[in-house]
Structures are given as structure tokens and as C-alpha cells.
Amino acid sequence: MRSAYALVLLARMSDALALYLARDRCDLDLSEDVVMMGQGAVRGQKDDIAIETTKGHLTANVSFRPEARYVEYVVETVPGNIVACEGTLGCGGARCAVRRFKGDRRPIAVRRGAFLRVAWALRYGVVSILETHLLPPVEWRLEVGCDRTGFFTELLGHLGALRDALGSDLSVRGLDCSDEELADLFDTEAAALKELTTDRQTPDALAIAHGARCSPGTVDVARLVVEREFAPGRDIGVYECALRAQQVWAPTRWAADQFVAAGATSVVVVPEAVNAALFSREAASRDDKSMAAIDARLGARTDAWTVLCVAKWERRKGLDVLLDGLFRLDDARLALHSYRPSWERGERNLQKVAESRRAIACAGRPRCAVVQWLGDGPLSRSEMRALYSRVDAFVLATRGEGWGLPIHEAMAMELPVVVTNASGIETLASPDAAILLPSNGVDDDGYARGPTARDVADALQYLRTNPATAHRLGKLAREHVVTLFSPHAVASIMRAELQAFVLRRATGRRPSSPPPRWSSVADELR
Ligand SMILES: *[C@@H]1O[C@H](CO)[C@@H](O)[C@H](O)[C@H]1NC(C)=O
Ligand SMILES: *[C@@H]1O[C@H](CO)[C@@H](O)[C@H](O)[C@H]1NC(C)=O
């Protein structure tokens, strides 16, 4: 099989040669894709076409196929400089595109951050570059503290991978972590934060607002989560931000539906990430220091089957139902990593709270499940990992989650998880990789009514008494999140969405932003 380098650089021209030949003259189906410089290759089926963009070069390999015996190599560096045409134009099967442009046959270097919209037709090996763009710098705005809210933890999950994937500059604004706070993170997370955090605005950056509401100023993309169904008057700050942004990134299809119901016009699904190389049983086992810290918190060693819950003590998290369900079991221990948020009233010693509930639920029974509260202090990231590795299962009888990062981490740590099937949680905890509890519809506030104590008890008892199934479920859980929601996978989705965003903006749907000038891209091409 012979192969030829076919490199067709056509700028944003409606009469691009390959399009003309393929679509207008030869009636071919064109495939389209976005190719990112420096990010591997796009391949046609059967390897008959390969567009490679490694080492800052774009190269298109077109293999000959029996019905397309001739493929011409075509280069155009600037639109409109077609100076010569050799051969014939036709669709006779032997020869489709024979045309030569002024230009250079050497691969052409394109700057980091550039990406191209490419069209190709396999039958005659035509390749056409429809548009060339540079991804602008990207500014991730997150105005929360570094005390590991869900927002902050989410950022930790994908930050390094997003930096590696973008090919353009990435900065994080709005965060100011102390050295102490950074010391609580994994080294790679702290390093990425240190490198990318700035308090200066990046001019012309594409802004991604993240958090409970948008920061003031222009917002291109809003990364938002919701925990309950949309209704007018609910979660006003979140929906105000959604409507102000050009595009909303929602973590699940369900969340996207809520934003659409609220009137957002451009909503895409971008899941959250957990680094499964950091969150692995193997990595935990090598970390003696964190293991010792967790063993001290868990107290006296016991043979009891232990299920973990990580959740703030607030109604939404369903800890009331969880405890009632737990206390239906005779032999089980709940490791509870929880605190009462400052805005919630009530006893802060959650061991006391659990004990008084237990006294009622377990009254008169010789044996009854126990709760081990891990205390008020936060855990470092590596202590969290050690905690997951020290328990048998994870449970959350929640009434609504934005995404569910503790569930995600538990799944990465090969724990079988039990969680309410509410607010799109199925995306993360798919039914073949988790045990889903019934949500029983929604209440007057739009939250899931949640499972019954009996539902919780049945699921826990099932895992406790079927260790082989529980083990298999844990393996499936890790496989599921490693495949779908790794930092690399999520960063690739983010990059693709940003490229699509820039393409859409350039094609004039937003007249306020002029399309990138060809000349600047052409300069890059030289
Ligand atoms: C293109 O062809 C060259 C030479 O045959 C080969 O070395 C290269 O790996 C090919 N690239 C792709 C993306 O297949
Ligand atoms: C989870 O809830 C969704 C939405 O209500 C439903 O479509 C789905 O069937 C449920 N899945 C399971 C496993 O119960």
C-alpha cells in the first residue's frame, strides 16, 4: 500500500477545494472534526486517512484505496493564492483532485493552542482545513477559600490535566491558598495550583466562572451545579449566572435539563474528574503516615463491617435516614466524616447526636450497629484516601447532589457505593457500578424525598452479607470512573467545548467578538 502526504491548508473559504471537489463535484460524504495541534491524530475508519498534529506539525497521510488510485498533495498557505492547476478535475474514480497550489510541501508548524476544523472524504482522499483558530488564554475563576468545598475539590481534580490539554495559557483567579492549605493537598495538586494561580486578570482570556454564582464582569462559560429541580425563585444566584453566561457547563444531563428549563440557551454536559492514580488502593497502601492518622481517628480496631459516609450534617444529605437505616443492622459500623456547617444550628459533637438517635433505635436490642464519628477536624487529601482504603463500603442517602465527589472518590477507591438515585447521580453512579436507592419523587422544595430507612438497611445488609458481590461492585465502580471521568477524559471534553465555543463565536453568532484574523494565523503558519 502506497501512501502520500496530502496536506491541504484551506482557510475559511466556502469554496475550499476539497469541499468543492468532494461535495459539489464528486458527491462525497465529508467527515468533520476538530484537530488540535500537538495532540495526536484523527483517524478515518480503516486507517485510510490519518491527520497527525504531533511535534507542532500538521501532516495528513492519505492511503490509496483501490477505487481512488490517485491522490494529489495540495498545499495552500493563504486563501486566494491558487496559481496553477495541473491535470483534470473529475470524479471518474481514477482521479478526483488534481490541482496544485503555490506552497510548500513541508509540514507546516502551527502554534501551540491552534486548532483546525478539518473535513475529509475517504473515497478520494481529500483533506480540507476549513478553519484555523488559536485558543485564547483561559481564565478559571473560582472565588472560594481553599478549605475544600466541592468547588475547590472539583478544580483539584482536573486542573493539571486541563493545563496539559489546552495548549493555550490557563490561569486560576480568585483563589488564595495559604502554604498550610497547600500542604494538605497532594503534591501534584499543590504544584498545579501554585503554578496557575494569579490575582491579575489575563487580557482577552476566555473566562470560566465557577462556584455558586458568577463573579462580576463578562462570563463566557459558567461551570454550575444544582442539587434540586428548577422552579422560579429557587437557587436564584445560580440561575442568574447561567442566564448571564454565553454557555453553561452542567455536570450531568439532569442538571443541564434544569438550566434549560430556567431559560439558558447554550448548555453542555461536562462531568467532574477524580485522579484515579492518586485515589487508588495501591497509592494509599504506600502512605503509612496517613494510614496511621486514620487508624487513630477510627479508634480501636474492630472486625465489624464498616461503611463510610462523607457529608455535611444538613438535611439535604439525608444523614437522618442513613442513621435510622444503619441502626436496623445488628453488626455494622458507620465511619462518619461529617461536620455541622456554621449556618446550621444544633449540637456540634456529632457523636452525641448519633448516640441519642441510637439510644432510641437500638433500645432493648442485644446487638445494634454503631457509629464512629471521626471528629471535627478536617482531613488532608491523603488522609481522605487512607480513610476510603480502611472501610468496606460507602453510603450516601442524599436528597440531591451537584455531582457527588466523595462518591466519585469512593468508586475510584474500589468501594461498593450505595447512593440515592436523585439529581442525575446515575451519570456517576451508574446502576451497573453502584447500588441506587429509590428517590421517591421530589418534595415541595424540589429535593428528592429520598429513600426510606428500610431501603438503606436492605442495601447495607446486602453488601455486608455478600462480600464477593460487594468486591466485584467495587472493581466495576473503579473501572467506570477511570474510563469515563478521569482528569484526562474530562479535560479533553473541556477542551473540545472551548474549541467549539471559539468556533461558534468566530462564525459570527456573537457579532460583538470579531473572528480571529486570518493574517495572524497565517503568520503562525509560516
Ligand atoms: C504517516 O506516514 C508516515 C510515513 O509512512 C508514518 O511514519 C506516520 O506514522 C504516518 N502518520 C500517521 C498519523 O499515521
Ligand atoms: C434513576 O432515576 C431516573 C430518573 O428518575 C430513572 O430514569 C432511572 O430509571 C432510575 N434508575 C434506577 C436504577 O432506578
Coordinates of C-alpha atoms and ligand atoms in Angstrom, one line a residue:
M1 CA 0.0 0.0 0.0
R2 CA 1.5 3.3 -1.0
S3 CA 0.8 6.4 1.0
A4 CA 1.3 10.1 0.3
Y5 CA 1.3 13.1 2.4
A6 CA -1.7 15.1 1.5
L7 CA -1.7 18.4 3.2
V8 CA -4.4 20.8 2.2
L9 CA -4.5 24.0 4.0
L10 CA -7.5 25.9 3.1
A11 CA -8.6 28.9 5.2
R12 CA -12.1 29.7 6.0
M13 CA -13.4 29.6 2.4
S14 CA -16.7 28.5 1.4
D15 CA -15.2 27.2 -1.9
A16 CA -12.4 25.3 -0.3
L17 CA -11.0 23.0 -2.8
A18 CA -11.6 19.7 -1.1
L19 CA -15.2 20.8 -0.3
Y20 CA -15.7 21.8 -3.9
L21 CA -14.4 18.5 -5.2
A22 CA -15.9 16.3 -2.6
R23 CA -19.2 17.7 -2.1
D24 CA -20.1 19.7 -5.2
R25 CA -18.3 17.7 -7.9
C26 CA -18.0 14.2 -6.6
D27 CA -20.9 14.0 -4.3
L28 CA -18.9 12.6 -1.4
D29 CA -19.8 12.4 2.2
L30 CA -17.4 14.6 4.2
S31 CA -16.4 13.8 7.8
E32 CA -15.5 16.7 10.0
D33 CA -13.5 17.0 13.2
V34 CA -11.5 19.5 15.2
V35 CA -7.8 18.8 15.2
M36 CA -5.7 20.2 18.0
M37 CA -2.1 21.0 17.3
G38 CA 0.3 18.9 19.3
Q39 CA -2.5 16.4 20.4
G40 CA -2.1 13.3 18.4
A41 CA -4.1 12.2 15.4
V42 CA -7.5 11.9 13.9
R43 CA -8.0 8.7 12.0
G44 CA -10.5 7.6 9.4
Q45 CA -12.0 4.2 9.5
K46 CA -9.6 1.6 8.2
D47 CA -6.7 3.9 8.6
D48 CA -7.2 5.3 5.1
I49 CA -6.6 8.8 6.4
A50 CA -4.6 10.0 9.3
I51 CA -4.2 13.6 10.3
E52 CA -1.3 13.9 12.6
T53 CA -0.5 17.0 14.6
T54 CA 2.3 16.0 16.8
K55 CA 5.5 17.9 17.2
G56 CA 3.8 21.1 16.2
H57 CA 3.2 20.0 12.6
L58 CA 0.2 19.0 10.8
T59 CA 0.6 16.1 8.4
A60 CA -2.2 14.3 6.7
N61 CA -1.5 10.8 5.4
V62 CA -3.9 9.5 2.9
S63 CA -3.6 5.9 1.9
F64 CA -4.5 4.7 -1.6
R65 CA -7.6 2.6 -1.9
P66 CA -8.4 0.6 -5.0
E67 CA -11.1 2.9 -6.2
A68 CA -9.0 6.0 -5.6
R69 CA -5.8 5.4 -7.4
Y70 CA -4.6 9.0 -7.4
V71 CA -4.3 11.4 -4.5
E72 CA -2.8 14.8 -5.0
Y73 CA -0.8 16.6 -2.5
V74 CA -2.1 20.1 -2.1
V75 CA -1.0 23.0 -0.1
E76 CA -2.4 26.4 0.2
T77 CA -0.9 28.8 2.6
V78 CA -3.1 31.8 2.2
P79 CA -6.6 32.0 0.7
G80 CA -6.7 33.1 -2.8
N81 CA -3.2 32.3 -3.9
I82 CA -4.1 29.4 -6.2
V83 CA -1.8 30.0 -9.0
A84 CA -1.8 26.9 -11.1
C85 CA -3.9 23.9 -11.7
E86 CA -2.5 20.8 -13.3
G87 CA -4.4 17.9 -14.6
T88 CA -8.1 17.4 -14.8
L89 CA -10.9 17.8 -12.4
G90 CA -13.3 15.0 -12.3
C91 CA -14.9 12.3 -10.4
G92 CA -14.2 9.4 -12.6
G93 CA -12.9 7.1 -9.9
A94 CA -9.3 7.1 -11.1
R95 CA -8.6 10.7 -10.3
C96 CA -10.6 13.2 -8.4
A97 CA -8.5 16.1 -7.2
V98 CA -5.6 17.1 -9.3
R99 CA -4.7 20.6 -8.6
R100 CA -1.6 22.2 -7.3
F101 CA -1.3 25.3 -5.3
K102 CA 1.6 27.6 -4.6
G103 CA 3.1 26.5 -1.4
D104 CA 5.4 24.2 0.3
R105 CA 5.3 20.5 0.7
R106 CA 7.0 20.5 4.0
P107 CA 4.8 20.1 7.1
I108 CA 3.8 23.5 8.4
A109 CA 4.3 24.4 12.0
V110 CA 1.3 25.9 13.8
R111 CA 1.5 27.4 17.2
R112 CA 0.6 25.7 20.5
G113 CA -3.1 26.3 21.2
A114 CA -4.0 26.3 17.5
F115 CA -6.8 24.0 16.4
L116 CA -8.3 23.4 13.0
R117 CA -11.6 22.3 11.8
V118 CA -10.9 19.7 9.2
A119 CA -13.1 17.9 6.7
W120 CA -12.2 14.9 4.7
A121 CA -13.7 12.4 2.4
L122 CA -12.2 8.9 2.4
R123 CA -13.1 7.8 -1.1
Y124 CA -10.7 10.1 -2.9
G125 CA -8.5 11.0 0.0
V126 CA -9.4 14.7 0.0
V127 CA -8.5 16.7 3.1
S128 CA -9.5 20.2 3.7
I129 CA -8.9 22.5 6.6
L130 CA -11.9 24.7 6.9
E131 CA -10.9 27.0 9.7
T132 CA -7.8 27.7 11.7
H133 CA -8.0 29.2 15.1
L134 CA -6.0 29.8 18.2
L135 CA -7.5 29.0 21.5
P136 CA -7.2 32.2 23.6
P137 CA -5.8 32.1 27.1
V138 CA -8.3 30.6 29.5
E139 CA -9.1 32.1 32.9
W140 CA -10.7 29.8 35.5
R141 CA -12.4 32.0 38.1
L142 CA -13.2 30.4 41.4
E143 CA -13.9 32.7 44.4
V144 CA -13.9 30.3 47.3
G145 CA -11.5 29.5 50.1
C146 CA -9.1 26.6 49.9
D147 CA -10.9 24.7 52.6
R148 CA -12.0 22.0 50.3
T149 CA -15.5 22.9 49.3
G150 CA -16.9 20.8 46.5
F151 CA -16.0 23.5 44.1
F152 CA -12.4 23.6 45.2
T153 CA -12.1 19.8 45.2
E154 CA -13.5 19.7 41.7
L155 CA -10.9 22.1 40.5
L156 CA -8.1 20.0 42.0
G157 CA -9.4 17.0 40.0
H158 CA -9.0 18.5 36.6
L159 CA -6.6 21.4 36.9
G160 CA -3.3 19.7 35.9
A161 CA -4.9 17.8 33.1
L162 CA -6.7 20.9 31.7
R163 CA -3.4 22.7 31.7
D164 CA -1.8 19.9 29.7
A165 CA -4.7 19.5 27.4
L166 CA -5.4 23.2 26.4
G167 CA -2.3 24.1 24.6
S168 CA -3.0 27.7 25.5
D169 CA -2.3 29.5 28.7
L170 CA -4.5 28.7 31.7
S171 CA -4.7 30.7 34.9
V172 CA -6.8 30.4 38.0
R173 CA -8.1 33.6 39.6
G174 CA -10.0 34.2 42.9
L175 CA -8.2 31.6 45.0
D176 CA -5.6 32.4 47.6
C177 CA -4.4 29.3 49.4
S178 CA -2.1 29.6 52.3
D179 CA 1.0 27.3 52.5
E180 CA -0.7 25.4 55.2
E181 CA -3.7 24.7 53.0
L182 CA -1.5 23.7 50.1
A183 CA 0.3 21.3 52.4
D184 CA -2.9 19.4 52.9
L185 CA -3.2 18.7 49.1
F186 CA -1.4 16.1 47.1
D187 CA 1.9 17.4 45.8
T188 CA 0.9 17.5 42.2
E189 CA -2.3 19.3 43.1
A190 CA -0.5 21.9 45.1
A191 CA 2.1 22.4 42.4
A192 CA -0.5 22.9 39.7
L193 CA -2.3 25.5 41.9
K194 CA 0.9 27.3 42.7
E195 CA 1.8 27.5 39.1
L196 CA -1.5 28.6 37.7
T197 CA -3.0 30.9 40.4
T198 CA -2.7 34.6 39.8
D199 CA -4.5 37.7 41.0
R200 CA -4.1 39.5 37.8
Q201 CA -6.6 39.5 35.0
T202 CA -5.5 38.0 31.8
P203 CA -6.4 40.3 28.9
D204 CA -8.6 38.7 26.2
A205 CA -8.9 35.5 28.2
L206 CA -11.9 33.2 27.8
A207 CA -13.5 33.4 31.3
I208 CA -14.9 30.3 33.0
A209 CA -16.8 31.3 36.1
H210 CA -17.1 28.5 38.7
G211 CA -18.8 28.5 42.0
A212 CA -22.2 29.2 43.5
R213 CA -22.6 32.4 41.4
C214 CA -20.8 34.3 38.7
S215 CA -18.1 36.9 39.5
P216 CA -18.9 40.3 38.1
G217 CA -17.8 41.1 34.6
T218 CA -18.1 39.2 31.3
V219 CA -18.7 35.5 31.7
D220 CA -18.1 33.3 28.7
V221 CA -18.7 30.0 30.3
A222 CA -20.3 29.3 33.7
R223 CA -19.5 26.0 35.4
L224 CA -22.5 25.5 37.6
V225 CA -24.2 22.7 39.6
V226 CA -27.6 22.4 41.1
E227 CA -28.9 19.9 43.7
R228 CA -32.6 20.1 43.2
E229 CA -35.2 20.7 40.4
F230 CA -35.6 24.1 38.9
A231 CA -38.5 26.3 39.8
P232 CA -38.8 30.1 39.7
G233 CA -37.4 31.6 42.9
R234 CA -35.1 28.7 43.7
D235 CA -31.3 29.0 43.6
I236 CA -31.5 32.5 42.2
G237 CA -27.8 33.2 42.2
V238 CA -27.0 30.1 40.2
Y239 CA -29.6 30.7 37.5
E240 CA -28.8 34.4 37.3
C241 CA -25.3 33.3 36.5
A242 CA -26.5 30.7 34.0
L243 CA -28.5 33.3 32.1
R244 CA -25.7 35.8 32.1
A245 CA -23.1 33.4 30.7
Q246 CA -22.7 32.6 27.0
Q247 CA -22.6 28.9 27.8
V248 CA -23.3 26.8 30.8
W249 CA -21.3 23.7 31.7
A250 CA -23.5 21.3 33.7
P251 CA -22.0 18.1 35.1
T252 CA -25.0 15.8 34.2
R253 CA -27.8 15.6 31.6
W254 CA -30.2 16.1 34.5
A255 CA -28.5 19.3 35.6
A256 CA -28.4 20.5 32.0
D257 CA -32.2 20.0 31.8
Q258 CA -32.6 22.2 34.9
F259 CA -30.7 25.1 33.3
V260 CA -32.6 24.7 30.0
A261 CA -35.8 24.8 32.0
A262 CA -34.6 28.0 33.5
G263 CA -34.1 29.5 30.1
A264 CA -30.4 29.0 29.4
T265 CA -29.9 28.6 25.7
S266 CA -26.5 27.0 25.4
V267 CA -25.9 24.2 27.9
V268 CA -23.5 21.4 27.5
V269 CA -22.6 18.4 29.8
V270 CA -19.1 18.5 31.2
P271 CA -18.6 15.9 34.1
E272 CA -16.3 16.2 37.0
A273 CA -13.0 14.4 37.4
V274 CA -11.1 12.5 40.1
N275 CA -7.5 11.5 39.6
A276 CA -7.6 7.7 40.0
A277 CA -3.8 7.5 40.1
L278 CA -3.9 9.5 43.3
F279 CA -7.1 7.8 44.5
S280 CA -6.1 4.1 44.3
R281 CA -5.7 1.4 47.0
E282 CA -2.2 0.9 45.9
A283 CA -1.2 4.5 46.4
A284 CA -3.0 4.5 49.8
S285 CA -1.1 1.4 51.0
R286 CA 2.2 3.2 50.4
D287 CA 1.2 6.1 52.6
D288 CA 1.9 4.8 56.1
K289 CA 1.7 8.2 57.7
S290 CA -1.9 8.9 56.6
M291 CA -2.9 5.3 57.4
A292 CA -1.7 5.8 61.0
A293 CA -3.5 9.1 61.2
I294 CA -6.8 7.5 60.1
D295 CA -6.4 4.4 62.3
A296 CA -6.0 6.8 65.2
R297 CA -9.3 8.6 64.2
L298 CA -11.2 5.4 63.7
G299 CA -10.3 4.3 67.2
A300 CA -10.0 0.8 68.5
R301 CA -9.6 -1.8 65.7
T302 CA -12.7 -3.9 65.2
D303 CA -13.8 -6.7 62.9
A304 CA -17.1 -5.0 62.3
W305 CA -18.1 -4.5 58.7
T306 CA -17.6 -0.7 58.2
V307 CA -19.4 1.6 55.9
L308 CA -18.2 5.2 55.3
C309 CA -20.3 8.3 54.8
V310 CA -18.7 11.7 54.0
A311 CA -21.2 14.5 54.1
K312 CA -22.0 17.8 55.8
W313 CA -24.6 17.5 58.5
E314 CA -27.5 19.1 56.8
R315 CA -31.0 17.9 55.8
R316 CA -30.1 17.5 52.1
K317 CA -27.5 14.9 52.9
G318 CA -30.1 12.5 54.4
L319 CA -28.0 11.6 57.4
D320 CA -31.2 11.1 59.5
V321 CA -32.4 8.4 57.2
L322 CA -29.0 6.9 56.9
L323 CA -28.6 6.5 60.7
D324 CA -32.1 5.0 61.1
G325 CA -31.3 2.6 58.3
L326 CA -27.9 1.7 59.8
F327 CA -29.4 1.0 63.2
R328 CA -31.7 -1.6 61.7
L329 CA -28.5 -3.7 61.3
D330 CA -27.0 -5.7 64.2
D331 CA -23.5 -5.9 63.0
A332 CA -22.1 -2.9 61.3
R333 CA -20.2 0.3 61.9
L334 CA -20.6 3.6 60.2
A335 CA -17.5 5.7 59.9
L336 CA -18.9 9.2 59.8
H337 CA -16.8 12.0 58.4
S338 CA -19.1 15.0 58.9
Y339 CA -19.4 18.4 60.5
R340 CA -22.3 20.7 61.1
P341 CA -21.8 23.8 58.9
S342 CA -21.7 27.1 60.6
W343 CA -25.1 28.1 59.3
E344 CA -26.8 25.1 60.8
R345 CA -27.9 25.3 64.5
G346 CA -27.6 22.4 66.9
E347 CA -25.1 20.2 68.7
R348 CA -21.7 20.2 67.0
N349 CA -20.5 17.0 68.6
L350 CA -22.0 14.6 66.1
Q351 CA -21.1 11.5 68.1
K352 CA -23.5 12.8 70.8
V353 CA -26.2 13.4 68.1
A354 CA -25.7 9.9 66.7
E355 CA -25.7 8.3 70.2
S356 CA -29.1 9.9 71.1
R357 CA -30.6 8.6 67.9
R358 CA -29.0 5.2 68.5
A359 CA -30.4 5.0 72.1
I360 CA -33.9 5.2 70.7
A361 CA -33.4 3.0 67.6
C362 CA -31.4 0.3 69.4
A363 CA -33.4 0.2 72.6
G364 CA -33.8 -3.2 74.1
R365 CA -31.7 -5.0 71.4
P366 CA -28.7 -7.0 72.4
R367 CA -26.8 -6.0 69.3
C368 CA -27.0 -2.9 67.2
A369 CA -24.9 -1.1 64.7
V370 CA -22.5 1.6 65.9
V371 CA -21.4 5.0 64.7
Q372 CA -17.8 6.2 64.8
W373 CA -17.7 9.9 64.2
L374 CA -14.2 11.0 63.0
G375 CA -14.3 14.3 64.9
D376 CA -14.5 17.9 63.9
G377 CA -11.1 18.5 62.3
P378 CA -10.7 18.3 58.5
L379 CA -8.6 15.6 56.9
S380 CA -5.9 16.1 54.4
R381 CA -6.3 14.7 50.9
S382 CA -4.0 11.8 51.6
E383 CA -5.9 11.1 54.9
M384 CA -9.1 11.0 52.9
R385 CA -7.6 8.5 50.7
A386 CA -6.4 6.4 53.6
L387 CA -9.9 6.6 55.0
Y388 CA -11.5 5.1 51.9
S389 CA -9.0 2.3 52.0
R390 CA -9.9 1.4 55.5
V391 CA -13.6 0.7 55.0
D392 CA -15.8 -1.8 53.3
A393 CA -18.3 0.3 51.5
F394 CA -19.6 3.9 51.0
V395 CA -23.1 5.2 51.6
L396 CA -25.0 8.4 51.0
A397 CA -28.7 8.6 51.4
T398 CA -28.7 12.1 49.8
R399 CA -31.7 14.1 48.6
G400 CA -29.7 15.9 45.9
E401 CA -26.1 16.2 44.7
G402 CA -24.4 18.6 42.3
W403 CA -22.1 15.8 41.2
G404 CA -21.0 13.7 44.2
L405 CA -17.2 13.9 44.5
P406 CA -17.0 11.8 47.7
I407 CA -19.0 9.1 45.8
H408 CA -16.6 9.5 42.9
E409 CA -13.5 9.2 45.1
A410 CA -15.0 6.1 46.9
M411 CA -15.7 4.5 43.5
A412 CA -12.1 5.2 42.4
M413 CA -11.0 3.5 45.7
E414 CA -12.9 0.4 44.6
L415 CA -15.6 0.7 47.2
P416 CA -19.1 -0.6 46.5
V417 CA -21.3 2.5 46.9
V418 CA -24.9 2.9 47.9
V419 CA -26.5 6.2 46.9
T420 CA -29.9 7.8 46.3
N421 CA -30.8 7.9 42.6
A422 CA -31.5 11.6 42.8
S423 CA -30.5 14.7 40.7
G424 CA -28.7 12.9 37.9
I425 CA -26.4 10.8 40.2
E426 CA -26.8 7.9 37.8
T427 CA -24.3 9.5 35.4
L428 CA -21.6 9.0 38.0
A429 CA -23.0 6.0 39.9
S430 CA -24.4 4.0 37.1
P431 CA -26.7 1.2 38.1
D432 CA -24.2 -1.5 37.0
A433 CA -21.4 0.1 39.1
A434 CA -23.4 1.1 42.3
I435 CA -26.5 0.3 44.3
L436 CA -29.1 3.0 43.7
L437 CA -31.7 3.8 46.4
P438 CA -35.1 5.0 45.3
S439 CA -35.6 8.7 45.3
N440 CA -39.4 8.6 45.8
G441 CA -40.2 11.8 43.8
V442 CA -39.4 15.3 44.9
D443 CA -40.6 17.4 47.9
D444 CA -42.0 20.9 47.9
D445 CA -38.5 22.3 47.7
G446 CA -37.5 20.3 44.7
Y447 CA -35.2 17.9 46.5
A448 CA -35.7 14.1 46.3
R449 CA -37.9 12.8 49.1
G450 CA -35.2 10.2 49.5
P451 CA -35.1 6.6 50.4
T452 CA -36.6 5.0 53.5
A453 CA -34.6 3.7 56.4
R454 CA -35.6 0.3 55.2
D455 CA -34.2 0.9 51.7
V456 CA -30.9 1.9 53.3
A457 CA -30.8 -1.0 55.7
D458 CA -31.6 -3.6 52.9
A459 CA -28.8 -2.2 50.7
L460 CA -26.2 -2.2 53.5
Q461 CA -27.2 -5.6 54.7
Y462 CA -26.9 -7.0 51.2
L463 CA -23.4 -5.7 50.8
R464 CA -22.4 -6.9 54.3
T465 CA -23.6 -10.4 53.7
N466 CA -22.5 -10.7 50.1
P467 CA -18.8 -9.9 50.2
A468 CA -18.0 -11.4 46.8
T469 CA -20.6 -9.2 45.1
A470 CA -19.5 -6.2 47.1
H471 CA -16.0 -6.8 46.0
R472 CA -17.0 -7.1 42.3
L473 CA -19.1 -4.0 42.5
G474 CA -16.1 -2.1 43.9
K475 CA -14.0 -3.2 40.9
L476 CA -16.7 -2.2 38.5
A477 CA -17.0 1.2 40.2
R478 CA -13.3 2.0 39.7
E479 CA -13.4 0.8 36.1
H480 CA -16.4 3.0 35.4
V481 CA -14.9 6.2 36.8
V482 CA -11.4 5.6 35.5
T483 CA -12.8 5.2 32.0
L484 CA -15.3 8.0 31.9
F485 CA -14.3 10.6 34.5
S486 CA -10.5 10.7 34.6
P487 CA -8.9 14.1 34.6
H488 CA -7.7 13.4 31.1
A489 CA -11.1 12.4 29.8
V490 CA -12.8 15.4 31.4
A491 CA -10.0 17.9 30.3
S492 CA -10.5 16.6 26.7
I493 CA -14.2 17.3 27.0
M494 CA -13.5 20.8 28.3
R495 CA -11.0 21.5 25.5
A496 CA -13.4 20.3 22.9
E497 CA -16.2 22.5 24.3
L498 CA -13.8 25.5 24.4
Q499 CA -12.8 25.0 20.8
A500 CA -16.4 24.6 19.8
F501 CA -17.2 27.8 21.7
V502 CA -14.4 29.7 19.9
L503 CA -15.5 28.3 16.5
R504 CA -19.1 29.4 17.2
R505 CA -18.1 32.8 18.3
A506 CA -15.9 33.2 15.2
T507 CA -18.6 32.2 12.8
G508 CA -20.5 35.3 13.8
R509 CA -23.2 34.2 16.2
R510 CA -21.8 36.7 18.5
P511 CA -21.1 39.8 16.5
S512 CA -19.5 41.7 19.4
S513 CA -16.5 39.4 19.1
P514 CA -14.7 39.6 15.8
P515 CA -13.4 36.3 14.4
P516 CA -9.7 35.7 14.7
R517 CA -7.9 37.4 11.9
W518 CA -6.5 35.1 9.3
S519 CA -3.4 37.1 8.9
S520 CA -2.3 36.4 12.5
V521 CA -2.9 32.7 12.0
A522 CA -1.1 32.8 8.6
D523 CA 1.9 34.4 10.4
E524 CA 1.9 31.4 12.7
L525 CA 1.8 29.1 9.8
R526 CA 5.0 30.5 8.2
Ligands
LIG1 C1 2.1 9.0 8.1 O1 3.0 8.3 7.3 C2 4.3 8.2 7.8 C3 5.2 7.6 6.7 O2 4.6 6.4 6.2 C4 4.4 7.5 9.1 O3 5.7 7.5 9.6 C5 3.4 8.2 10.1 O4 3.4 7.5 11.3 C6 2.1 8.3 9.5 N1 1.2 9.0 10.4 C7 0.0 8.6 10.8 C8 -0.7 9.5 11.7 O5 -0.4 7.5 10.5
LIG2 C1 -33.0 6.6 38.4 O1 -33.8 7.7 38.2 C2 -34.0 8.1 36.9 C3 -34.8 9.4 36.8 O2 -35.9 9.3 37.7 C4 -34.8 6.9 36.2 O3 -35.0 7.2 34.9 C5 -33.9 5.7 36.3 O4 -34.6 4.6 35.8 C6 -33.6 5.4 37.8 N1 -32.6 4.3 37.8 C7 -32.7 3.3 38.6 C8 -31.6 2.2 38.5 O5 -33.6 3.2 39.5

